[in-house]
Amino acid sequence: MTPTIKDVARQAKTSKSTVSRFLNGIPVNKKTEEAIIKAIEELNYHPNMNARRLVMDKTQEIGIIVDDISNRFYSPILKGIGEVLDANGYSAVYYTWNKSKRRETDFLRLLYEEQVDGLIYVSFARRDQADVEQMREAPFPVVLFGDNAGVDDIHTVDVDNFSGIVELVHYLYRIGHRHIAYIAGPDDIGATKYRSAGYVSAMESLGLAMNPDWICTSDWSNQGGYTAMKKLLQSRGFTAVIASNDESALGAMTCLQEQGYSIPRDFSVVGFDDIDIAQWIFPALTTVRQPFEQMGQTAAQFLLDCIDKKPMDSNRRRLLKPELIIRNSSSNPN
Amino acid sequence: MTPTIKDVARQAKTSKSTVSRFLNGIPVNKKTEEAIIKAIEELNYHPNMNARRLVMDKTQEIGIIVDDISNRFYSPILKGIGEVLDANGYSAVYYTWNKSKRRETDFLRLLYEEQVDGLIYVSFARRDQADVEQMREAPFPVVLFGDNAGVDDIHTVDVDNFSGIVELVHYLYRIGHRHIAYIAGPDDIGATKYRSAGYVSAMESLGLAMNPDWICTSDWSNQGGYTAMKKLLQSRGFTAVIASNDESALGAMTCLQEQGYSIPRDFSVVGFDDIDIAQWIFPALTTVRQPFEQMGQTAAQFLLDCIDKKPMDSNRRRLLKPELIIRNSSSNPN
DNA sequence: TTGTAGGCGTTATCAA
DNA sequence: TTGATAACGCCTACAA
């Protein structure tokens, strides 16, 4: 049988309460303290968390719900979350799920079942309004990344997708491009509409023509970018391609290179995200960097403030600014 | 106050015990069953897991300890683990940690504290023998990936690193290469010694000369591969490079391409792992694919068998075979 | 500073 | 089938 607080008490010749107090940092007699430490050591005692949580109604754990746990650009987000939680005495527990069988809202159960003190949803997929409303009704704090489905009174963190693409268009314009193609993202991602809107808005404000043949959609995979580029190449006249994420930008570059084109001599290609590999492909990819780590920190701080019922800014949706990273996949057109 | 089983009982005009039985799938009177369902619905009742776990001494959860949660090639491992756990009524909970502040063995606490029923360690870093022995002494089952630090009576799953590299050497030999350079991995990874041993063994058995200037070390990053390749280029005469992982292979390719070399015309480059991006770089990378998903399944099955105390094969270290994937970064030398 | 006693929300035993 | 009742291991008044 695994030892309990009672066994420790007996061994240390004191009572359960005293041991419990010691375990919770409440000062006890120096002499008994030593005896308790010795007993814990000898018995290899570990507190039973389930019992503790049952009586405390608190876990000191935050559930992080991740739709794709190995998504490389979630890494700095998770790092940012972890830092803030750590500094505040909370630990992070990660959950992920099989998209076909479960839904994000299934994890609200963790809150009701008192397995965690709060939840952070890390996903950039588009959400249903009903789901987000359900999250808002949860008995403990919930913070989201990405799409809030128009529900403004739930805490959300996202990057400013619109202005990120606007920056790219302006940059390409600045170095001389006037004919810019665009590879849009999939409809099931919340950011897609904002990025596309950024393209349209910037092109219009610069007075650049938008040829419908120069706009294509990809599913944001390498393959998707490859296929989109192939289609784009059926029409001519553009000198630059904005892929709405780095992965499809990579696919697009591969397609171009396979056809014998040189980047950026024949075409400039730019992406969005700044994934790790972006600087390691050849040529290195010009892109827009998302402030992932900062986003993670923001989300965690949001959540902790909710838990502590701190007075908060009334604006519950925070959009962080992305940063233009210029590398070698873009240059003046000839 | 959140409702308890007692509230449900009162509302449904029955006893706690009956509600508990219903919740656990034990048949109850049709009439009371309906009343219970109705009460649960009305009260929005959710069982308190901490109370349940306290009395059951069981969580139906498996802790997955991942050293780098966003490591892309862990994805299929986690998928494989998830599938098997799911099919057996267990769920996976992921934990990760800050390498500088914590150690793998810190998570054994989850077992002692009864937060999970078993642990799977996903990491390919080299381990201390003392740590692995501590894992072996844990009160609940533990399964490892990668290095077992020579402790043979703990369940371990790994890829056959040795034979993977041997296959690469033989393949290059087959297509005509006789002068093969090697970019070794970092010492803190368990696989490094097996892969290096595979290179040495295969070269010797084929009677190929090993020029010490043709062997370099990288930290398995893109940058590491890049730097190693630069160094390799200071000596001449080799026609092919084996990088001991894909990431460094990518870095090596970038270096070669920057210097104006064409792959595979001037040099063949091959890697190890078959990460997603391997087929999307240009030219697509010849590599050795690890059976990650199968490894995940194997580990999970190992663990469940331990939990169920099933009679098991006495061999506790299982090495799965990698598969040679031939793409375009390798060809006959001229 | 310490110990006694009660309760947290479940499940499990046992008699009805 | 059902309903008391006693655990499970811990924390926390309260009284000493």
XYZ file of C-alpha atoms (C1' of nucleotides) in Angstrom:
700
model
C 0.000 0.000 0.000
C 1.285 3.456 -0.786
C 1.891 5.531 2.336
C -0.482 8.305 3.357
C -0.203 11.360 5.492
C -1.393 9.187 8.362
C 1.557 6.846 8.050
C 3.905 9.781 8.040
C 2.228 11.136 11.162
C 2.559 7.847 13.001
C 6.186 7.424 11.998
C 6.989 10.980 13.031
C 4.983 10.635 16.230
C 2.644 13.489 15.520
C -0.773 14.044 13.990
C -2.095 14.161 10.449
C -2.853 17.854 10.794
C 0.670 18.738 11.702
C 2.038 16.827 8.779
C -0.481 18.488 6.518
C 0.531 21.878 7.817
C 4.152 21.143 7.227
C 3.400 20.017 3.704
C 1.617 23.282 3.055
C 4.402 25.450 4.342
C 2.832 26.389 7.649
C 5.558 26.565 10.324
C 5.804 23.684 12.766
C 8.112 22.865 15.643
C 11.686 22.443 14.452
C 11.953 19.075 16.145
C 8.786 17.624 14.651
C 9.662 19.116 11.292
C 12.801 17.053 11.206
C 10.939 13.954 12.230
C 8.391 14.542 9.491
C 11.040 15.057 6.837
C 12.719 11.872 7.960
C 9.469 9.926 7.895
C 8.594 11.215 4.429
C 11.999 10.170 3.223
C 11.851 6.724 4.777
C 8.349 5.958 3.599
C 8.879 7.569 0.192
C 5.674 9.454 0.778
C 4.008 11.462 -1.972
C 0.772 13.372 -1.469
C -2.252 12.048 -3.282
C -3.251 14.862 -5.566
C -6.758 13.615 -6.047
C -7.492 13.870 -2.351
C -5.934 17.277 -2.147
C -7.836 18.564 -5.127
C -11.054 17.156 -3.866
C -10.920 19.216 -0.724
C -9.212 22.279 -2.181
C -11.305 22.697 -5.314
C -8.141 23.839 -7.056
C -5.545 22.084 -9.174
C -2.919 24.714 -9.993
C -2.968 23.315 -13.505
C -4.026 24.908 -16.745
C -5.211 22.799 -19.645
C -3.794 23.710 -23.038
C -5.960 22.370 -25.834
C -3.935 22.093 -29.026
C -5.424 21.038 -32.330
C -2.122 19.903 -33.767
C 0.389 19.266 -31.081
C 3.319 19.053 -33.455
C 2.506 22.151 -35.412
C 5.885 23.752 -35.512
C 4.741 27.267 -35.117
C 2.835 26.454 -31.988
C 6.158 25.850 -30.302
C 6.890 29.453 -29.353
C 3.259 29.964 -28.382
C 3.478 27.084 -25.950
C 6.791 28.384 -24.723
C 5.292 31.788 -24.021
C 2.351 30.257 -22.212
C 4.638 28.012 -20.190
C 6.864 30.845 -19.055
C 4.040 32.885 -17.635
C 2.285 29.950 -16.004
C 5.531 28.755 -14.503
C 6.333 32.133 -13.045
C 2.952 32.108 -11.345
C 3.041 28.664 -9.811
C 0.822 26.966 -12.353
C 1.728 24.082 -14.568
C 0.611 23.369 -18.088
C -1.070 20.160 -19.146
C -1.576 19.582 -22.837
C -4.429 17.834 -24.539
C -4.926 17.176 -28.197
C -7.531 15.360 -30.135
C -8.535 13.522 -33.193
C -10.328 16.111 -35.267
C -12.725 13.648 -36.783
C -14.013 12.311 -33.484
C -13.963 15.154 -31.024
C -14.573 18.849 -30.781
C -12.910 21.633 -28.918
C -15.865 22.043 -26.609
C -15.493 18.452 -25.414
C -12.588 19.646 -23.329
C -14.769 21.994 -21.312
C -15.461 18.829 -19.376
C -12.017 19.260 -17.815
C -13.311 22.410 -16.196
C -16.545 20.897 -14.951
C -14.732 17.850 -13.698
C -12.283 20.063 -11.856
C -9.248 18.621 -13.541
C -7.821 22.049 -14.383
C -8.348 25.609 -13.201
C -8.579 27.126 -16.651
C -8.286 26.386 -20.353
C -6.343 27.890 -23.245
C -7.388 26.846 -26.730
C -4.560 26.879 -29.257
C -5.964 26.551 -32.734
C -6.432 28.803 -35.694
C -9.281 26.911 -37.231
C -12.545 28.685 -37.744
C -14.961 28.210 -34.880
C -18.717 27.930 -34.608
C -20.428 30.700 -32.753
C -22.330 28.176 -30.645
C -19.063 26.560 -29.574
C -17.502 29.828 -28.538
C -20.611 30.784 -26.609
C -20.441 27.492 -24.815
C -16.853 28.262 -23.879
C -17.902 31.618 -22.555
C -20.445 29.944 -20.267
C -17.841 27.673 -18.715
C -17.510 27.690 -14.909
C -13.808 28.591 -15.097
C -11.796 30.968 -17.276
C -11.182 30.178 -20.942
C -8.872 31.985 -23.357
C -8.760 31.411 -27.116
C -6.288 31.889 -29.891
C -7.531 32.848 -33.315
C -11.150 32.969 -34.311
C -13.767 34.089 -31.797
C -16.663 33.573 -34.236
C -17.817 37.097 -33.562
C -18.267 36.512 -29.834
C -16.513 39.569 -28.516
C -16.828 39.062 -24.795
C -14.524 36.058 -24.641
C -10.797 36.537 -24.225
C -8.982 36.043 -27.515
C -5.437 36.532 -28.750
C -4.517 36.682 -32.410
C -2.043 38.198 -34.794
C -3.124 41.114 -36.958
C -3.465 39.099 -40.131
C -4.861 41.953 -42.129
C -1.982 44.328 -41.558
C 0.569 41.536 -42.089
C -0.504 41.025 -45.687
C -0.861 44.756 -46.205
C 2.781 45.108 -45.216
C 3.818 42.480 -47.740
C 1.964 44.161 -50.572
C 3.439 47.526 -49.685
C 6.907 46.042 -49.497
C 6.615 44.421 -52.907
C 5.243 47.658 -54.291
C 8.125 49.579 -52.818
C 10.706 47.420 -54.554
C 8.938 47.821 -57.854
C 6.311 45.114 -58.261
C 3.028 46.118 -59.841
C 1.656 42.705 -60.756
C 1.194 40.628 -57.654
C -0.452 37.198 -57.481
C -1.964 35.815 -54.293
C -2.332 32.298 -52.944
C -5.173 32.438 -50.434
C -5.671 30.088 -47.509
C -8.395 27.544 -46.801
C -11.834 28.622 -45.694
C -11.735 26.626 -42.495
C -9.026 28.828 -41.040
C -10.134 31.970 -39.284
C -7.207 34.034 -40.552
C -7.946 33.429 -44.218
C -10.569 36.115 -44.569
C -8.434 38.726 -42.828
C -5.366 37.951 -44.925
C -7.345 37.961 -48.140
C -8.985 41.209 -47.122
C -5.529 42.640 -46.498
C -4.461 41.740 -50.025
C -7.541 43.229 -51.626
C -7.424 46.354 -49.512
C -3.737 47.040 -50.113
C -3.928 46.350 -53.828
C -6.854 48.706 -54.162
C -5.336 51.441 -52.089
C -2.202 51.282 -54.227
C -4.283 51.303 -57.380
C -2.970 47.922 -58.542
C -5.057 45.773 -60.845
C -6.258 42.459 -59.484
C -6.444 39.862 -62.185
C -8.763 37.045 -61.019
C -6.410 34.557 -62.681
C -3.730 35.716 -60.300
C -5.660 34.623 -57.226
C -5.612 31.001 -56.211
C -6.486 28.995 -53.118
C -4.410 26.424 -51.273
C -4.999 24.351 -48.187
C -1.835 25.822 -46.682
C 0.163 22.643 -47.195
C 3.311 22.361 -49.296
C 1.321 20.366 -51.807
C -1.381 23.008 -51.865
C 1.129 25.733 -52.630
C 2.685 23.601 -55.326
C -0.625 22.981 -57.030
C -1.724 26.600 -56.718
C 1.519 27.781 -58.289
C 1.093 25.400 -61.165
C -2.302 26.886 -61.830
C -1.029 30.427 -61.494
C 1.616 29.710 -64.122
C -1.083 29.130 -66.693
C -1.571 32.855 -66.854
C 1.294 35.297 -67.159
C 2.228 38.822 -66.379
C 2.721 38.802 -62.630
C 6.166 39.251 -61.149
C 5.555 38.385 -57.536
C 3.530 35.859 -55.558
C 2.266 36.295 -52.021
C 1.505 32.957 -50.444
C -0.689 33.429 -47.409
C 1.476 31.097 -45.340
C 5.047 29.830 -45.468
C 4.241 26.208 -46.162
C 2.407 26.987 -49.356
C 5.137 29.462 -50.226
C 7.604 26.582 -50.026
C 5.441 24.445 -52.280
C 5.130 27.325 -54.726
C 8.903 27.776 -54.804
C 9.472 24.092 -55.452
C 7.050 24.263 -58.374
C 8.797 27.307 -59.826
C 12.222 25.737 -59.434
C 11.115 22.504 -61.015
C 9.962 24.480 -64.030
C 13.422 25.934 -64.281
C 12.637 29.373 -62.960
C 15.037 31.182 -60.695
C 13.850 32.906 -57.535
C 13.884 35.861 -57.138
C 15.190 36.610 -60.652
C 12.090 35.370 -62.448
C 9.572 35.642 -59.624
C 9.576 37.021 -56.130
C 7.866 34.728 -53.628
C 6.898 35.760 -50.115
C 5.113 33.951 -47.315
C 3.516 34.495 -43.926
C 4.396 33.030 -40.485
C 8.191 32.787 -40.519
C 8.401 29.098 -39.690
C 11.831 27.798 -38.712
C 12.620 26.335 -42.075
C 11.924 29.627 -43.865
C 15.500 30.792 -43.462
C 16.948 27.443 -44.451
C 15.444 26.898 -47.799
C 17.173 28.234 -50.860
C 16.678 31.066 -51.410
C 15.698 32.067 -47.887
C 12.099 33.157 -47.693
C 10.900 36.712 -47.252
C 7.928 36.547 -44.928
C 6.018 38.132 -42.082
C 6.838 36.918 -38.602
C 4.113 36.297 -36.088
C 5.012 37.278 -32.500
C 4.121 33.805 -31.287
C 5.906 33.831 -27.987
C 4.422 37.140 -27.045
C 1.014 35.854 -28.034
C 1.459 32.911 -25.690
C 2.466 35.174 -22.838
C -0.483 37.435 -23.464
C -2.929 34.556 -23.431
C -1.548 33.090 -20.221
C -1.602 36.453 -18.500
C -5.171 36.949 -19.634
C -6.117 33.662 -18.074
C -4.336 34.218 -14.782
C -5.902 37.638 -14.472
C -9.293 36.018 -14.915
C -8.540 33.408 -12.293
C -7.432 36.098 -9.875
C -10.433 38.184 -10.855
C -8.198 41.115 -11.570
C -9.817 44.195 -13.039
C -9.174 44.072 -16.736
C -9.157 46.093 -19.852
C -12.588 45.893 -21.366
C -11.113 44.945 -24.729
C -11.058 41.180 -24.704
C -9.666 40.622 -28.174
C -5.994 41.432 -28.457
C -4.354 41.644 -31.899
C -0.565 41.609 -31.951
C 1.457 43.127 -34.779
C 3.490 40.898 -37.118
C 6.932 41.879 -38.375
C 8.219 41.945 -41.958
C 11.309 39.772 -42.467
C 13.132 40.469 -45.705
C 15.302 37.659 -47.060
C 16.376 36.493 -50.490
C 13.262 35.163 -52.166
C 12.218 38.665 -53.196
C 13.900 41.400 -55.232
C 13.182 44.050 -57.827
C 11.410 42.726 -60.907
C 13.214 43.079 -64.208
C -22.181 25.629 -5.914
C -21.590 22.998 -8.547
C -24.047 20.136 -8.281
C -22.994 16.776 -6.886
C -24.279 13.292 -7.199
C -26.304 13.996 -4.081
C -28.190 16.824 -5.741
C -28.938 14.607 -8.691
C -30.231 11.928 -6.337
C -32.520 14.337 -4.544
C -33.849 15.781 -7.766
C -34.441 12.323 -9.197
C -35.949 11.101 -5.941
C -33.509 8.264 -5.459
C -30.221 7.645 -3.641
C -26.629 8.552 -4.311
C -25.804 4.899 -4.815
C -28.316 4.453 -7.563
C -27.120 7.518 -9.389
C -23.563 6.319 -9.051
C -24.510 2.954 -10.465
C -26.249 4.558 -13.383
C -23.211 6.707 -14.072
C -21.066 3.623 -14.143
C -23.244 1.724 -16.549
C -24.838 -0.634 -14.036
C -28.473 -1.192 -15.023
C -31.144 0.572 -12.981
C -34.895 0.744 -13.134
C -36.062 2.272 -16.425
C -38.212 4.798 -14.602
C -35.506 6.032 -12.254
C -33.016 6.039 -15.114
C -35.113 8.586 -16.930
C -35.481 10.690 -13.824
C -31.725 10.619 -13.322
C -31.020 11.622 -16.885
C -33.473 14.458 -16.541
C -31.949 15.625 -13.278
C -28.420 15.517 -14.693
C -29.567 17.571 -17.614
C -31.394 20.121 -15.509
C -28.626 20.569 -12.998
C -25.883 20.404 -15.616
C -24.176 17.847 -13.457
C -20.630 16.652 -14.138
C -18.865 14.088 -11.994
C -15.953 15.330 -9.941
C -13.009 13.376 -11.232
C -10.894 14.020 -8.188
C -13.397 12.313 -5.923
C -13.769 9.423 -8.306
C -10.042 8.964 -8.663
C -9.527 9.167 -4.955
C -11.712 6.196 -4.306
C -10.900 4.252 -7.467
C -7.136 4.585 -7.432
C -7.298 4.786 -11.203
C -7.399 7.637 -13.671
C -7.703 6.018 -17.109
C -5.137 8.526 -18.239
C -1.629 8.021 -19.510
C 0.963 10.738 -19.183
C 3.084 11.382 -22.272
C 6.290 13.186 -21.400
C 7.667 14.949 -24.458
C 10.948 16.807 -24.464
C 10.003 18.974 -27.420
C 6.292 19.048 -27.890
C 6.453 20.613 -31.301
C 9.132 18.386 -32.700
C 7.655 17.602 -36.024
C 8.683 14.022 -36.173
C 7.074 13.288 -32.865
C 3.724 13.882 -34.511
C 3.255 10.391 -35.919
C 4.612 8.886 -32.702
C 1.984 10.707 -30.697
C -0.615 9.719 -33.232
C 0.317 6.072 -32.900
C 0.210 6.265 -29.127
C -3.121 8.054 -29.210
C -4.738 5.490 -31.454
C -3.900 2.574 -29.223
C -4.797 4.349 -25.992
C -8.059 5.547 -27.465
C -9.020 2.087 -28.602
C -8.492 0.860 -25.075
C -10.451 3.479 -23.193
C -7.484 5.506 -22.027
C -6.771 9.100 -22.795
C -3.450 10.782 -23.330
C -2.286 13.776 -21.339
C 0.874 15.520 -22.499
C 3.498 17.165 -20.395
C 6.601 18.957 -21.516
C 9.282 20.778 -19.706
C 11.937 23.385 -19.696
C 15.117 21.420 -20.190
C 17.205 23.732 -18.096
C 15.003 23.567 -15.031
C 13.559 20.083 -14.909
C 14.444 16.519 -15.623
C 12.534 13.613 -17.034
C 12.408 11.873 -13.701
C 10.555 14.806 -12.158
C 7.491 13.525 -13.915
C 7.530 10.255 -12.022
C 5.754 12.329 -9.430
C 2.647 12.042 -11.590
C 2.679 8.334 -10.891
C 3.206 8.664 -7.162
C 0.586 11.349 -6.942
C -1.847 9.134 -8.814
C -2.479 11.626 -11.549
C -1.938 9.084 -14.309
C -1.903 5.299 -14.579
C 1.290 5.078 -16.581
C 3.963 7.114 -18.330
C 5.482 7.140 -21.802
C 8.674 9.127 -22.261
C 9.121 10.516 -25.755
C 12.651 11.782 -26.173
C 15.725 10.680 -28.007
C 18.215 12.413 -25.797
C 20.799 10.325 -24.048
C 19.758 9.290 -20.564
C 21.598 8.734 -17.302
C 21.604 5.226 -16.023
C 20.490 6.421 -12.586
C 17.486 8.157 -14.132
C 16.400 5.103 -16.043
C 16.777 2.948 -12.961
C 14.601 5.363 -11.075
C 11.979 4.998 -13.789
C 12.168 1.264 -13.490
C 11.426 1.500 -9.763
C 8.264 3.535 -10.313
C 5.022 2.240 -8.778
C 3.265 2.183 -12.152
C 4.349 1.167 -15.655
C 6.790 3.296 -17.611
C 7.791 2.933 -21.270
C 10.627 4.814 -22.951
C 11.563 5.828 -26.439
C 15.192 5.924 -27.421
C 18.056 5.460 -25.023
C 17.730 3.060 -22.102
C 21.221 3.833 -20.771
C 22.008 0.153 -20.754
C 19.153 -0.712 -18.407
C 17.689 -3.650 -20.255
C 14.780 -4.540 -18.033
C 12.789 -1.416 -18.764
C 10.442 -1.292 -21.727
C 11.974 0.667 -24.590
C 11.059 1.337 -28.205
C 13.509 2.648 -30.758
C 14.335 2.566 -34.424
C 17.218 0.444 -35.611
C 19.603 3.331 -36.158
C 22.532 1.143 -36.997
C 20.897 -0.690 -39.852
C 19.363 2.536 -41.181
C 22.751 4.047 -41.875
C 24.067 0.738 -43.139
C 21.296 0.760 -45.715
C 22.241 4.249 -46.844
C 25.890 3.325 -47.309
C 24.962 0.207 -49.227
C 22.583 2.149 -51.414
C 25.192 4.765 -52.264
C 27.683 2.011 -52.959
C 25.214 0.287 -55.226
C 24.755 3.377 -57.382
C 28.494 3.814 -57.702
C 29.800 5.933 -54.849
C 33.103 4.931 -53.314
C 33.989 8.129 -51.461
C 31.346 8.890 -48.853
C 31.501 11.643 -46.266
C 29.529 11.533 -43.033
C 27.987 14.239 -40.846
C 27.600 12.699 -37.411
C 25.078 13.736 -34.755
C 25.564 15.316 -31.338
C 26.806 13.288 -28.420
C 23.803 14.028 -26.267
C 21.514 12.034 -28.515
C 21.318 8.310 -27.887
C 21.081 7.420 -31.562
C 24.335 9.102 -32.526
C 26.608 6.267 -31.538
C 24.487 3.666 -33.329
C 24.300 5.681 -36.522
C 28.005 6.418 -36.495
C 28.722 2.776 -35.813
C 26.536 1.908 -38.797
C 28.598 4.169 -41.039
C 31.914 2.749 -39.860
C 30.732 -0.828 -40.014
C 29.253 -0.547 -43.496
C 32.235 1.334 -44.917
C 34.593 -1.273 -43.540
C 32.595 -4.226 -44.704
C 32.515 -2.744 -48.207
C 36.223 -2.056 -48.068
C 35.781 1.697 -48.519
C 38.400 4.077 -47.195
C 37.361 6.420 -44.413
C 39.165 9.708 -44.655
C 39.001 11.443 -41.235
C 38.547 14.752 -43.052
C 35.337 13.366 -44.463
C 33.738 12.946 -41.052
C 32.222 15.925 -39.328
C 29.861 16.535 -36.454
C 26.725 18.641 -36.324
C 24.178 19.379 -33.630
C 21.455 18.110 -35.970
C 20.160 21.580 -36.705
C 20.017 23.161 -40.141
C 22.777 25.493 -39.068
C 24.848 22.560 -37.849
C 24.552 20.801 -41.178
C 25.432 23.983 -42.997
C 28.564 24.511 -40.945
C 29.630 20.887 -41.179
C 29.272 20.942 -44.951
C 31.380 24.054 -45.169
C 34.103 22.281 -43.281
C 33.785 19.149 -45.376
C 34.268 21.195 -48.518
C 37.749 22.116 -47.396
C 38.862 18.656 -48.374
C 37.964 17.054 -51.665
C 37.462 13.733 -53.271
C 34.146 12.566 -51.855
C 31.111 12.278 -54.072
C 28.377 11.715 -51.532
C 27.445 12.968 -48.063
C 25.404 11.108 -45.505
C 23.927 13.485 -42.958
C 22.826 11.586 -39.890
C 19.507 13.428 -39.813
C 17.353 15.307 -42.308
C 17.699 18.707 -40.728
C 21.431 18.756 -41.062
C 21.062 17.306 -44.556
C 18.977 20.351 -45.420
C 21.609 22.687 -44.033
C 24.288 20.826 -45.986
C 22.300 21.151 -49.192
C 21.812 24.864 -48.671
C 25.562 25.253 -48.222
C 26.317 23.313 -51.380
C 23.761 25.253 -53.397
C 25.067 28.563 -52.143
C 28.516 27.563 -53.358
C 27.034 26.980 -56.778
C 27.056 23.213 -56.709
C 24.220 21.239 -58.164
C 22.690 18.329 -56.294
C 22.893 15.487 -57.147
C 25.109 16.249 -60.145
C 28.077 17.440 -58.100
C 27.283 15.738 -54.818
C 24.727 13.255 -53.613
C 23.243 14.172 -50.231
C 21.161 11.809 -48.120
C 19.564 12.161 -44.695
C 17.844 10.188 -41.959
C 14.305 10.512 -40.524
C 12.143 11.480 -43.489
C 10.675 14.598 -41.958
C 7.715 16.124 -43.786
C 9.706 18.773 -45.527
C 12.148 16.244 -46.986
C 10.027 15.699 -50.065
C 9.349 19.386 -50.540
C 12.802 20.774 -50.758
C 14.543 20.926 -54.097
C 15.811 18.436 -54.962
C 13.713 16.110 -52.825
C 15.804 14.359 -50.209
C 16.789 10.706 -50.285
C 16.548 9.497 -46.718
C 15.639 6.688 -44.366
C 12.163 6.764 -42.929
C 11.562 5.938 -39.314
C 8.348 3.970 -38.659
C 7.207 6.551 -36.138
C 3.550 5.724 -36.010
C 4.265 2.057 -35.542
C 6.730 2.935 -32.813
C 4.026 4.884 -31.033
C 1.604 2.014 -31.258
C 4.203 -0.404 -29.982
C 4.990 1.753 -26.975
C 1.356 2.230 -26.040
C 0.651 -1.459 -26.365
C 3.660 -2.201 -24.213
C 2.315 0.070 -21.533
C -1.222 -1.256 -21.597
C 0.053 -4.790 -21.394
C 2.003 -3.809 -18.308
C -1.027 -2.198 -16.734
C -3.085 -5.301 -17.414
C -0.188 -7.415 -16.201
C -0.309 -9.443 -19.379
C 2.368 -12.048 -19.860
C 4.960 -10.500 -22.111
C 7.829 -11.250 -24.318
C 10.967 -11.208 -22.221
C 12.652 -8.863 -24.672
C 11.868 -5.430 -23.372
C 13.776 -3.423 -25.964
C 12.085 -3.364 -29.326
C 13.966 -2.049 -32.384
C 11.849 -1.274 -35.425
C 13.279 -1.284 -38.948
C 13.583 1.964 -40.924
C 12.846 2.158 -44.629
C 15.023 3.577 -47.408
C 13.260 6.323 -49.377
C 14.981 7.156 -52.647
C 14.326 10.616 -54.061
C 16.260 13.080 -56.170
C 19.128 14.286 -54.019
C 21.195 11.213 -54.891
C 22.399 9.737 -58.172
C 25.370 8.057 -59.777
C 28.609 9.981 -59.385
C 30.335 11.119 -62.571
C 2.132 25.101 18.133
C -0.722 20.951 18.295
C -4.519 17.396 17.941
C -9.519 16.167 17.218
C -13.194 15.911 14.252
C -15.772 16.850 10.233
C -16.287 17.066 5.404
C -14.868 17.222 0.254
C -17.758 13.845 -3.843
C -17.177 9.526 -5.136
C -17.467 4.215 -5.099
C -18.204 -0.189 -2.780
C -20.109 -3.254 0.685
C -23.917 -5.150 2.630
C -28.313 -5.957 4.094
C -32.860 -5.207 2.817
C -32.706 -3.480 -7.829
C -32.143 -0.282 -3.942
C -30.437 2.642 0.046
C -27.654 3.279 4.228
C -23.013 3.560 5.446
C -18.191 3.274 5.415
C -14.173 4.214 3.203
C -10.602 6.998 -0.059
C -6.518 10.810 1.641
C -6.430 15.283 2.531
C -7.351 20.087 4.523
C -9.204 23.130 8.014
C -11.835 25.047 11.626
C -11.939 24.677 16.442
C -10.432 23.850 20.886
C -6.610 22.837 23.715
